[in-house]
């Protein structure tokens, strides 16, 4: 969509529609290993190829890993994190984050907010944080390990083959 010289990508439009008024800064990685970070405002950070390290900052960010074995850290507010392909390590921040593990063996960890974690196909390790979290698993016959850390409440929709452990960490 192009209007008045402004090009809005699909991801920018999604962030715009989901959050109201604020536009997001888009940061794009390369096909190589990148270290990418956000600014003080809303960010959409895309890692693309390579084994990327991506960090959100203060606002509500969309952090996307794409291919490669990525490490993604959410910022202070409510972030949306996508692992996609690769063996990713996805960490929510203190806000209410939504974390989507990818297709392979991923680590997805919530934090103190009320997080929603979606485990993808593959043998994932999910660490439920200290908030009121929701865990949703793809029923794929793989054995995910779900770690419940500390005292919290939440809901689980897990595959019957999943293993639930208490007080375990990354």
Short mmCIF file of N, CA and C in Angstrom, two decimals:
data_model
loop_
_atom_site.label_atom_id
_atom_site.label_comp_id
_atom_site.label_asym_id
_atom_site.label_seq_id
_atom_site.Cartn_x
_atom_site.Cartn_y
_atom_site.Cartn_z
N UNK A 1 0.85 -1.17 0.00
CA UNK A 1 0.00 0.00 0.00
C UNK A 1 0.89 1.23 0.00
N UNK A 2 0.76 2.08 -0.99
CA UNK A 2 1.57 3.29 -1.09
C UNK A 2 0.62 4.49 -1.18
N UNK A 3 0.85 5.44 -0.29
CA UNK A 3 0.05 6.66 -0.31
C UNK A 3 0.90 7.79 0.22
N UNK A 4 0.97 8.86 -0.50
CA UNK A 4 1.74 10.04 -0.10
C UNK A 4 3.20 9.72 0.18
N UNK A 5 3.79 8.83 -0.58
CA UNK A 5 5.21 8.52 -0.42
C UNK A 5 5.53 7.64 0.77
N UNK A 6 4.55 7.13 1.49
CA UNK A 6 4.79 6.28 2.66
C UNK A 6 4.47 4.84 2.29
N UNK A 7 5.43 3.97 2.47
CA UNK A 7 5.23 2.55 2.18
C UNK A 7 5.01 1.83 3.50
N UNK A 8 3.86 1.21 3.65
CA UNK A 8 3.55 0.45 4.86
C UNK A 8 3.62 -1.03 4.53
N UNK A 9 4.46 -1.76 5.24
CA UNK A 9 4.54 -3.20 5.02
C UNK A 9 3.37 -3.87 5.74
N UNK A 10 3.14 -5.13 5.41
CA UNK A 10 2.06 -5.89 6.05
C UNK A 10 2.24 -5.93 7.56
N UNK A 11 3.48 -6.14 8.02
CA UNK A 11 3.73 -6.22 9.46
C UNK A 11 3.45 -4.88 10.12
N UNK A 12 3.84 -3.78 9.48
CA UNK A 12 3.56 -2.46 10.04
C UNK A 12 2.06 -2.23 10.16
N UNK A 13 1.32 -2.65 9.14
CA UNK A 13 -0.13 -2.49 9.19
C UNK A 13 -0.73 -3.31 10.31
N UNK A 14 -0.25 -4.54 10.52
CA UNK A 14 -0.76 -5.38 11.60
C UNK A 14 -0.50 -4.74 12.95
N UNK A 15 0.70 -4.21 13.15
CA UNK A 15 1.03 -3.54 14.40
C UNK A 15 0.16 -2.31 14.56
N UNK A 16 -0.03 -1.57 13.49
CA UNK A 16 -0.84 -0.37 13.52
C UNK A 16 -2.28 -0.69 13.89
N UNK A 17 -2.85 -1.70 13.23
CA UNK A 17 -4.24 -2.06 13.50
C UNK A 17 -4.42 -2.64 14.89
N UNK A 18 -3.45 -3.44 15.34
CA UNK A 18 -3.57 -4.08 16.64
C UNK A 18 -3.43 -3.09 17.78
N UNK A 19 -2.58 -2.09 17.61
CA UNK A 19 -2.29 -1.22 18.73
C UNK A 19 -2.84 0.18 18.63
N UNK A 20 -3.52 0.53 17.57
CA UNK A 20 -4.06 1.87 17.49
C UNK A 20 -3.24 2.81 16.65
N UNK A 21 -2.69 3.84 17.26
CA UNK A 21 -2.19 4.99 16.54
C UNK A 21 -0.72 4.93 16.13
N UNK A 22 0.15 4.44 16.96
CA UNK A 22 1.59 4.60 16.76
C UNK A 22 2.13 3.77 15.60
N UNK A 23 2.93 4.41 14.74
CA UNK A 23 3.63 3.70 13.68
C UNK A 23 4.84 2.99 14.27
N UNK A 24 5.28 1.95 13.60
CA UNK A 24 6.42 1.19 14.09
C UNK A 24 7.63 1.42 13.19
N UNK A 25 8.80 1.45 13.81
CA UNK A 25 10.05 1.47 13.05
C UNK A 25 10.35 0.04 12.62
N UNK A 26 10.72 -0.15 11.36
CA UNK A 26 11.02 -1.48 10.84
C UNK A 26 12.53 -1.63 10.73
N UNK A 27 13.07 -2.67 11.38
CA UNK A 27 14.49 -2.99 11.33
C UNK A 27 14.61 -4.34 10.64
N UNK A 28 15.41 -4.40 9.57
CA UNK A 28 15.55 -5.63 8.79
C UNK A 28 16.97 -6.16 8.88
N UNK A 29 17.08 -7.45 9.12
CA UNK A 29 18.38 -8.11 9.11
C UNK A 29 18.75 -8.54 7.70
N UNK A 30 19.79 -9.34 7.61
CA UNK A 30 20.27 -9.85 6.33
C UNK A 30 20.22 -11.37 6.34
N UNK A 31 20.78 -11.98 5.33
CA UNK A 31 20.89 -13.44 5.29
C UNK A 31 22.05 -13.94 6.15
N UNK A 32 22.81 -13.05 6.74
CA UNK A 32 23.94 -13.41 7.61
C UNK A 32 23.49 -13.37 9.07
N UNK A 33 24.43 -13.67 9.98
CA UNK A 33 24.17 -13.57 11.42
C UNK A 33 24.13 -12.10 11.80
N UNK A 34 23.01 -11.66 12.36
CA UNK A 34 22.83 -10.25 12.72
C UNK A 34 22.54 -10.10 14.21
N UNK A 35 22.92 -8.94 14.75
CA UNK A 35 22.50 -8.51 16.08
C UNK A 35 21.64 -7.27 15.87
N UNK A 36 20.36 -7.37 16.21
CA UNK A 36 19.40 -6.31 15.92
C UNK A 36 18.70 -5.88 17.20
N UNK A 37 18.48 -4.58 17.34
CA UNK A 37 17.81 -4.06 18.53
C UNK A 37 16.80 -3.01 18.17
N UNK A 38 15.90 -2.79 19.09
CA UNK A 38 14.85 -1.81 18.89
C UNK A 38 15.23 -0.44 19.40
N UNK A 39 14.33 0.50 19.17
CA UNK A 39 14.50 1.87 19.64
C UNK A 39 13.56 2.07 20.82
N UNK A 40 13.33 3.29 21.20
CA UNK A 40 12.42 3.56 22.30
C UNK A 40 10.96 3.45 21.91
N UNK A 41 10.66 3.47 20.60
CA UNK A 41 9.29 3.37 20.14
C UNK A 41 8.92 1.96 19.74
N UNK A 42 7.77 1.83 19.11
CA UNK A 42 7.33 0.52 18.62
C UNK A 42 8.24 0.08 17.49
N UNK A 43 8.62 -1.19 17.52
CA UNK A 43 9.53 -1.71 16.50
C UNK A 43 8.98 -3.00 15.90
N UNK A 44 9.29 -3.19 14.63
CA UNK A 44 9.12 -4.47 13.96
C UNK A 44 10.52 -4.86 13.53
N UNK A 45 11.05 -5.94 14.11
CA UNK A 45 12.42 -6.36 13.82
C UNK A 45 12.38 -7.72 13.18
N UNK A 46 12.95 -7.82 11.97
CA UNK A 46 12.96 -9.07 11.21
C UNK A 46 14.39 -9.55 11.05
N UNK A 47 14.66 -10.77 11.47
CA UNK A 47 16.01 -11.30 11.38
C UNK A 47 16.38 -11.86 10.02
N UNK A 48 15.45 -12.39 9.28
CA UNK A 48 15.70 -13.08 8.01
C UNK A 48 16.63 -14.26 8.21
N UNK A 49 17.60 -14.50 7.32
CA UNK A 49 18.47 -15.68 7.41
C UNK A 49 19.55 -15.50 8.46
N UNK A 50 20.32 -16.55 8.68
CA UNK A 50 21.41 -16.48 9.64
C UNK A 50 20.94 -16.74 11.06
N UNK A 51 21.89 -16.89 11.95
CA UNK A 51 21.62 -17.08 13.38
C UNK A 51 21.63 -15.70 14.03
N UNK A 52 20.45 -15.14 14.25
CA UNK A 52 20.33 -13.75 14.68
C UNK A 52 20.09 -13.63 16.18
N UNK A 53 20.53 -12.50 16.73
CA UNK A 53 20.19 -12.10 18.09
C UNK A 53 19.35 -10.83 17.97
N UNK A 54 18.13 -10.89 18.51
CA UNK A 54 17.18 -9.79 18.37
C UNK A 54 16.71 -9.40 19.77
N UNK A 55 16.69 -8.08 20.03
CA UNK A 55 16.24 -7.57 21.33
C UNK A 55 15.20 -6.47 21.13
N UNK A 56 14.07 -6.64 21.80
CA UNK A 56 13.08 -5.57 21.84
C UNK A 56 13.53 -4.52 22.83
N UNK A 57 12.77 -3.43 22.93
CA UNK A 57 13.17 -2.39 23.86
C UNK A 57 12.00 -2.02 24.75
N UNK A 58 11.59 -0.76 24.78
CA UNK A 58 10.59 -0.32 25.75
C UNK A 58 9.15 -0.44 25.30
N UNK A 59 8.87 -0.36 24.04
CA UNK A 59 7.48 -0.35 23.58
C UNK A 59 7.02 -1.75 23.20
N UNK A 60 5.81 -1.81 22.68
CA UNK A 60 5.25 -3.07 22.19
C UNK A 60 5.90 -3.38 20.85
N UNK A 61 6.71 -4.43 20.80
CA UNK A 61 7.47 -4.75 19.59
C UNK A 61 7.00 -6.05 18.97
N UNK A 62 7.21 -6.18 17.66
CA UNK A 62 7.03 -7.44 16.93
C UNK A 62 8.42 -7.91 16.52
N UNK A 63 8.83 -9.07 17.01
CA UNK A 63 10.19 -9.59 16.81
C UNK A 63 10.08 -10.91 16.05
N UNK A 64 10.66 -10.96 14.84
CA UNK A 64 10.50 -12.12 13.97
C UNK A 64 11.85 -12.72 13.61
N UNK A 65 12.01 -14.01 13.86
CA UNK A 65 13.29 -14.67 13.63
C UNK A 65 13.51 -15.17 12.22
N UNK A 66 12.50 -15.63 11.53
CA UNK A 66 12.61 -16.27 10.22
C UNK A 66 13.51 -17.49 10.30
N UNK A 67 14.41 -17.72 9.35
CA UNK A 67 15.23 -18.94 9.38
C UNK A 67 16.49 -18.72 10.21
N UNK A 68 17.17 -19.82 10.53
CA UNK A 68 18.37 -19.74 11.37
C UNK A 68 18.03 -20.07 12.81
N UNK A 69 19.06 -20.28 13.61
CA UNK A 69 18.91 -20.55 15.04
C UNK A 69 19.02 -19.22 15.77
N UNK A 70 17.88 -18.61 16.05
CA UNK A 70 17.83 -17.25 16.56
C UNK A 70 17.66 -17.22 18.08
N UNK A 71 18.14 -16.13 18.68
CA UNK A 71 17.91 -15.83 20.09
C UNK A 71 17.16 -14.50 20.11
N UNK A 72 15.94 -14.52 20.66
CA UNK A 72 15.10 -13.33 20.65
C UNK A 72 14.65 -13.01 22.08
N UNK A 73 14.88 -11.76 22.49
CA UNK A 73 14.50 -11.29 23.82
C UNK A 73 13.45 -10.19 23.67
N UNK A 74 12.32 -10.35 24.33
CA UNK A 74 11.31 -9.30 24.35
C UNK A 74 11.77 -8.15 25.22
N UNK A 75 11.15 -7.00 25.04
CA UNK A 75 11.49 -5.82 25.83
C UNK A 75 10.59 -5.70 27.05
N UNK A 76 10.46 -4.46 27.54
CA UNK A 76 9.74 -4.22 28.79
C UNK A 76 8.22 -4.28 28.66
N UNK A 77 7.68 -4.02 27.50
CA UNK A 77 6.23 -3.98 27.35
C UNK A 77 5.70 -5.27 26.74
N UNK A 78 4.57 -5.18 26.07
CA UNK A 78 3.88 -6.35 25.51
C UNK A 78 4.40 -6.62 24.10
N UNK A 79 5.16 -7.69 23.94
CA UNK A 79 5.79 -8.00 22.66
C UNK A 79 5.16 -9.24 22.03
N UNK A 80 5.30 -9.33 20.70
CA UNK A 80 4.92 -10.52 19.96
C UNK A 80 6.19 -11.07 19.34
N UNK A 81 6.49 -12.33 19.63
CA UNK A 81 7.76 -12.95 19.23
C UNK A 81 7.46 -14.19 18.39
N UNK A 82 8.07 -14.26 17.20
CA UNK A 82 7.93 -15.41 16.31
C UNK A 82 9.29 -16.05 16.08
N UNK A 83 9.38 -17.36 16.32
CA UNK A 83 10.63 -18.07 16.09
C UNK A 83 10.80 -18.53 14.66
N UNK A 84 9.77 -19.10 14.07
CA UNK A 84 9.81 -19.69 12.72
C UNK A 84 10.78 -20.84 12.64
N UNK A 85 11.47 -21.02 11.50
CA UNK A 85 12.36 -22.17 11.30
C UNK A 85 13.63 -22.03 12.13
N UNK A 86 14.28 -23.14 12.41
CA UNK A 86 15.51 -23.12 13.20
C UNK A 86 15.25 -23.56 14.63
N UNK A 87 16.31 -23.75 15.37
CA UNK A 87 16.22 -24.08 16.79
C UNK A 87 16.42 -22.78 17.56
N UNK A 88 15.31 -22.16 17.90
CA UNK A 88 15.33 -20.81 18.45
C UNK A 88 15.22 -20.81 19.97
N UNK A 89 15.72 -19.71 20.56
CA UNK A 89 15.55 -19.44 21.98
C UNK A 89 14.78 -18.13 22.09
N UNK A 90 13.56 -18.22 22.61
CA UNK A 90 12.64 -17.10 22.63
C UNK A 90 12.31 -16.74 24.07
N UNK A 91 12.60 -15.51 24.46
CA UNK A 91 12.42 -15.07 25.85
C UNK A 91 11.48 -13.87 25.89
N UNK A 92 10.40 -13.99 26.62
CA UNK A 92 9.52 -12.85 26.83
C UNK A 92 10.13 -11.91 27.86
N UNK A 93 9.66 -10.69 27.88
CA UNK A 93 10.09 -9.72 28.88
C UNK A 93 9.05 -9.62 29.98
N UNK A 94 9.12 -8.55 30.78
CA UNK A 94 8.18 -8.42 31.90
C UNK A 94 6.75 -8.06 31.50
N UNK A 95 6.50 -7.74 30.25
CA UNK A 95 5.15 -7.42 29.80
C UNK A 95 4.33 -8.67 29.51
N UNK A 96 3.13 -8.45 28.97
CA UNK A 96 2.25 -9.55 28.57
C UNK A 96 2.58 -9.92 27.13
N UNK A 97 3.43 -10.91 26.94
CA UNK A 97 3.96 -11.25 25.63
C UNK A 97 3.21 -12.42 24.99
N UNK A 98 3.26 -12.46 23.66
CA UNK A 98 2.76 -13.60 22.90
C UNK A 98 3.96 -14.19 22.17
N UNK A 99 4.26 -15.46 22.45
CA UNK A 99 5.44 -16.12 21.90
C UNK A 99 5.00 -17.30 21.05
N UNK A 100 5.46 -17.31 19.80
CA UNK A 100 5.16 -18.41 18.87
C UNK A 100 6.45 -19.16 18.59
N UNK A 101 6.57 -20.38 19.11
CA UNK A 101 7.74 -21.20 18.78
C UNK A 101 7.61 -21.67 17.34
N UNK A 102 8.72 -22.01 16.73
CA UNK A 102 8.70 -22.38 15.32
C UNK A 102 8.55 -23.86 15.09
N UNK A 103 9.15 -24.30 14.00
CA UNK A 103 8.95 -25.66 13.52
C UNK A 103 9.89 -26.69 14.13
N UNK A 104 10.94 -26.30 14.79
CA UNK A 104 11.93 -27.24 15.29
C UNK A 104 11.94 -27.27 16.81
N UNK A 105 13.01 -27.75 17.37
CA UNK A 105 13.15 -27.83 18.83
C UNK A 105 13.52 -26.45 19.36
N UNK A 106 12.53 -25.76 19.91
CA UNK A 106 12.73 -24.40 20.40
C UNK A 106 12.63 -24.35 21.91
N UNK A 107 13.23 -23.30 22.47
CA UNK A 107 13.05 -22.95 23.87
C UNK A 107 12.20 -21.68 23.88
N UNK A 108 11.07 -21.71 24.56
CA UNK A 108 10.20 -20.54 24.68
C UNK A 108 9.96 -20.29 26.16
N UNK A 109 10.34 -19.11 26.65
CA UNK A 109 10.25 -18.82 28.08
C UNK A 109 9.48 -17.53 28.32
N UNK A 110 8.46 -17.62 29.16
CA UNK A 110 7.73 -16.44 29.58
C UNK A 110 8.48 -15.73 30.69
N UNK A 111 7.92 -14.63 31.17
CA UNK A 111 8.53 -13.88 32.27
C UNK A 111 7.43 -13.51 33.25
N UNK A 112 7.51 -12.34 33.85
CA UNK A 112 6.58 -11.98 34.93
C UNK A 112 5.20 -11.54 34.45
N UNK A 113 5.04 -11.25 33.18
CA UNK A 113 3.74 -10.84 32.67
C UNK A 113 2.82 -12.03 32.46
N UNK A 114 1.61 -11.74 31.99
CA UNK A 114 0.67 -12.80 31.62
C UNK A 114 0.92 -13.13 30.16
N UNK A 115 1.73 -14.14 29.92
CA UNK A 115 2.18 -14.47 28.57
C UNK A 115 1.33 -15.57 27.96
N UNK A 116 1.27 -15.58 26.63
CA UNK A 116 0.66 -16.67 25.88
C UNK A 116 1.75 -17.29 25.03
N UNK A 117 1.97 -18.59 25.21
CA UNK A 117 3.05 -19.28 24.50
C UNK A 117 2.45 -20.38 23.65
N UNK A 118 2.73 -20.33 22.35
CA UNK A 118 2.29 -21.35 21.40
C UNK A 118 3.49 -22.21 21.04
N UNK A 119 3.43 -23.49 21.34
CA UNK A 119 4.50 -24.41 20.95
C UNK A 119 4.19 -24.90 19.54
N UNK A 120 5.19 -24.92 18.69
CA UNK A 120 5.01 -25.37 17.33
C UNK A 120 5.30 -26.86 17.20
N UNK A 121 5.30 -27.35 15.97
CA UNK A 121 5.68 -28.75 15.76
C UNK A 121 7.15 -28.94 16.13
N UNK A 122 7.47 -30.04 16.72
CA UNK A 122 8.83 -30.29 17.18
C UNK A 122 8.85 -30.47 18.68
N UNK A 123 9.97 -30.90 19.20
CA UNK A 123 10.11 -31.16 20.63
C UNK A 123 10.60 -29.89 21.32
N UNK A 124 9.65 -29.07 21.74
CA UNK A 124 9.96 -27.77 22.34
C UNK A 124 10.14 -27.90 23.84
N UNK A 125 10.85 -26.92 24.39
CA UNK A 125 10.96 -26.76 25.85
C UNK A 125 10.32 -25.42 26.16
N UNK A 126 9.28 -25.45 26.97
CA UNK A 126 8.52 -24.25 27.29
C UNK A 126 8.64 -23.99 28.79
N UNK A 127 9.05 -22.77 29.13
CA UNK A 127 9.17 -22.39 30.54
C UNK A 127 8.11 -21.34 30.83
N UNK A 128 7.18 -21.72 31.69
CA UNK A 128 6.10 -20.82 32.07
C UNK A 128 6.65 -19.88 33.13
N UNK A 129 6.44 -18.59 32.95
CA UNK A 129 7.02 -17.58 33.83
C UNK A 129 6.27 -17.40 35.14
N UNK A 130 6.45 -16.23 35.73
CA UNK A 130 5.88 -15.95 37.04
C UNK A 130 4.49 -15.29 36.96
N UNK A 131 4.00 -15.06 35.77
CA UNK A 131 2.70 -14.42 35.62
C UNK A 131 1.59 -15.44 35.42
N UNK A 132 0.42 -14.95 35.05
CA UNK A 132 -0.71 -15.83 34.74
C UNK A 132 -0.63 -16.15 33.25
N UNK A 133 0.00 -17.27 32.93
CA UNK A 133 0.33 -17.59 31.55
C UNK A 133 -0.65 -18.58 30.95
N UNK A 134 -0.67 -18.58 29.62
CA UNK A 134 -1.46 -19.55 28.86
C UNK A 134 -0.51 -20.26 27.92
N UNK A 135 -0.59 -21.59 27.91
CA UNK A 135 0.25 -22.40 27.03
C UNK A 135 -0.64 -23.17 26.08
N UNK A 136 -0.37 -23.06 24.79
CA UNK A 136 -1.14 -23.74 23.76
C UNK A 136 -0.18 -24.54 22.90
N UNK A 137 -0.41 -25.84 22.79
CA UNK A 137 0.50 -26.72 22.07
C UNK A 137 -0.15 -27.22 20.79
N UNK A 138 0.68 -27.40 19.78
CA UNK A 138 0.26 -28.07 18.57
C UNK A 138 0.24 -29.56 18.87
N UNK A 139 -0.88 -30.22 18.67
CA UNK A 139 -0.94 -31.66 18.93
C UNK A 139 -0.28 -32.34 17.74
N UNK A 140 1.03 -32.62 17.91
CA UNK A 140 1.82 -33.16 16.80
C UNK A 140 2.46 -34.49 17.14
N UNK A 141 2.16 -35.03 18.32
CA UNK A 141 2.74 -36.32 18.71
C UNK A 141 4.16 -36.22 19.22
N UNK A 142 4.74 -35.02 19.23
CA UNK A 142 6.08 -34.82 19.76
C UNK A 142 5.99 -34.60 21.27
N UNK A 143 7.05 -34.92 21.95
CA UNK A 143 7.06 -34.76 23.41
C UNK A 143 7.72 -33.44 23.78
N UNK A 144 6.91 -32.45 24.09
CA UNK A 144 7.43 -31.18 24.58
C UNK A 144 7.65 -31.28 26.08
N UNK A 145 8.57 -30.47 26.59
CA UNK A 145 8.79 -30.38 28.03
C UNK A 145 8.30 -29.02 28.48
N UNK A 146 7.36 -29.01 29.42
CA UNK A 146 6.78 -27.78 29.92
C UNK A 146 7.25 -27.60 31.36
N UNK A 147 7.95 -26.51 31.63
CA UNK A 147 8.50 -26.24 32.96
C UNK A 147 7.67 -25.16 33.63
N UNK A 148 7.15 -25.47 34.80
CA UNK A 148 6.40 -24.50 35.58
C UNK A 148 7.33 -23.93 36.63
N UNK A 149 7.66 -22.65 36.50
CA UNK A 149 8.60 -22.03 37.43
C UNK A 149 7.89 -21.20 38.48
N UNK A 150 8.12 -21.48 39.74
CA UNK A 150 7.54 -20.69 40.82
C UNK A 150 6.05 -20.92 40.96
N UNK A 151 5.39 -20.02 41.69
CA UNK A 151 3.95 -20.16 41.89
C UNK A 151 3.25 -19.20 40.94
N UNK A 152 2.41 -19.73 40.12
CA UNK A 152 1.64 -18.93 39.18
C UNK A 152 0.37 -19.68 38.84
N UNK A 153 -0.52 -18.98 38.17
CA UNK A 153 -1.72 -19.64 37.67
C UNK A 153 -1.73 -19.47 36.18
N UNK A 154 -2.48 -20.30 35.52
CA UNK A 154 -2.56 -20.21 34.08
C UNK A 154 -3.37 -21.36 33.54
N UNK A 155 -3.35 -21.49 32.21
CA UNK A 155 -4.08 -22.58 31.58
C UNK A 155 -3.18 -23.28 30.58
N UNK A 156 -3.47 -24.55 30.35
CA UNK A 156 -2.64 -25.36 29.47
C UNK A 156 -3.52 -26.12 28.50
N UNK A 157 -3.09 -26.16 27.27
CA UNK A 157 -3.68 -27.01 26.25
C UNK A 157 -2.51 -27.76 25.65
N UNK A 158 -2.26 -28.97 26.14
CA UNK A 158 -1.04 -29.68 25.79
C UNK A 158 -1.34 -30.99 25.08
N UNK A 159 -0.34 -31.48 24.37
CA UNK A 159 -0.37 -32.78 23.72
C UNK A 159 -0.28 -33.85 24.82
N UNK A 160 -0.98 -34.98 24.70
CA UNK A 160 -0.89 -36.02 25.73
C UNK A 160 0.53 -36.56 25.95
N UNK A 161 1.42 -36.42 24.99
CA UNK A 161 2.79 -36.91 25.15
C UNK A 161 3.70 -35.91 25.86
N UNK A 162 3.22 -34.71 26.12
CA UNK A 162 4.05 -33.69 26.76
C UNK A 162 4.38 -34.07 28.20
N UNK A 163 5.52 -33.56 28.67
CA UNK A 163 5.98 -33.78 30.04
C UNK A 163 5.91 -32.45 30.78
N UNK A 164 5.31 -32.45 31.97
CA UNK A 164 5.22 -31.24 32.77
C UNK A 164 6.13 -31.40 33.98
N UNK A 165 7.04 -30.42 34.16
CA UNK A 165 7.97 -30.43 35.29
C UNK A 165 7.77 -29.15 36.11
N UNK A 166 8.14 -29.23 37.38
CA UNK A 166 7.96 -28.09 38.27
C UNK A 166 9.31 -27.53 38.69
N UNK A 167 9.37 -26.20 38.86
CA UNK A 167 10.56 -25.49 39.33
C UNK A 167 11.82 -25.85 38.55
N UNK A 168 11.74 -25.73 37.25
CA UNK A 168 12.91 -25.96 36.41
C UNK A 168 13.17 -24.71 35.58
N UNK A 169 14.37 -24.52 35.13
CA UNK A 169 14.73 -23.32 34.36
C UNK A 169 15.31 -23.67 33.02
N UNK A 170 15.83 -22.64 32.34
CA UNK A 170 16.37 -22.87 31.00
C UNK A 170 17.53 -23.81 31.03
#
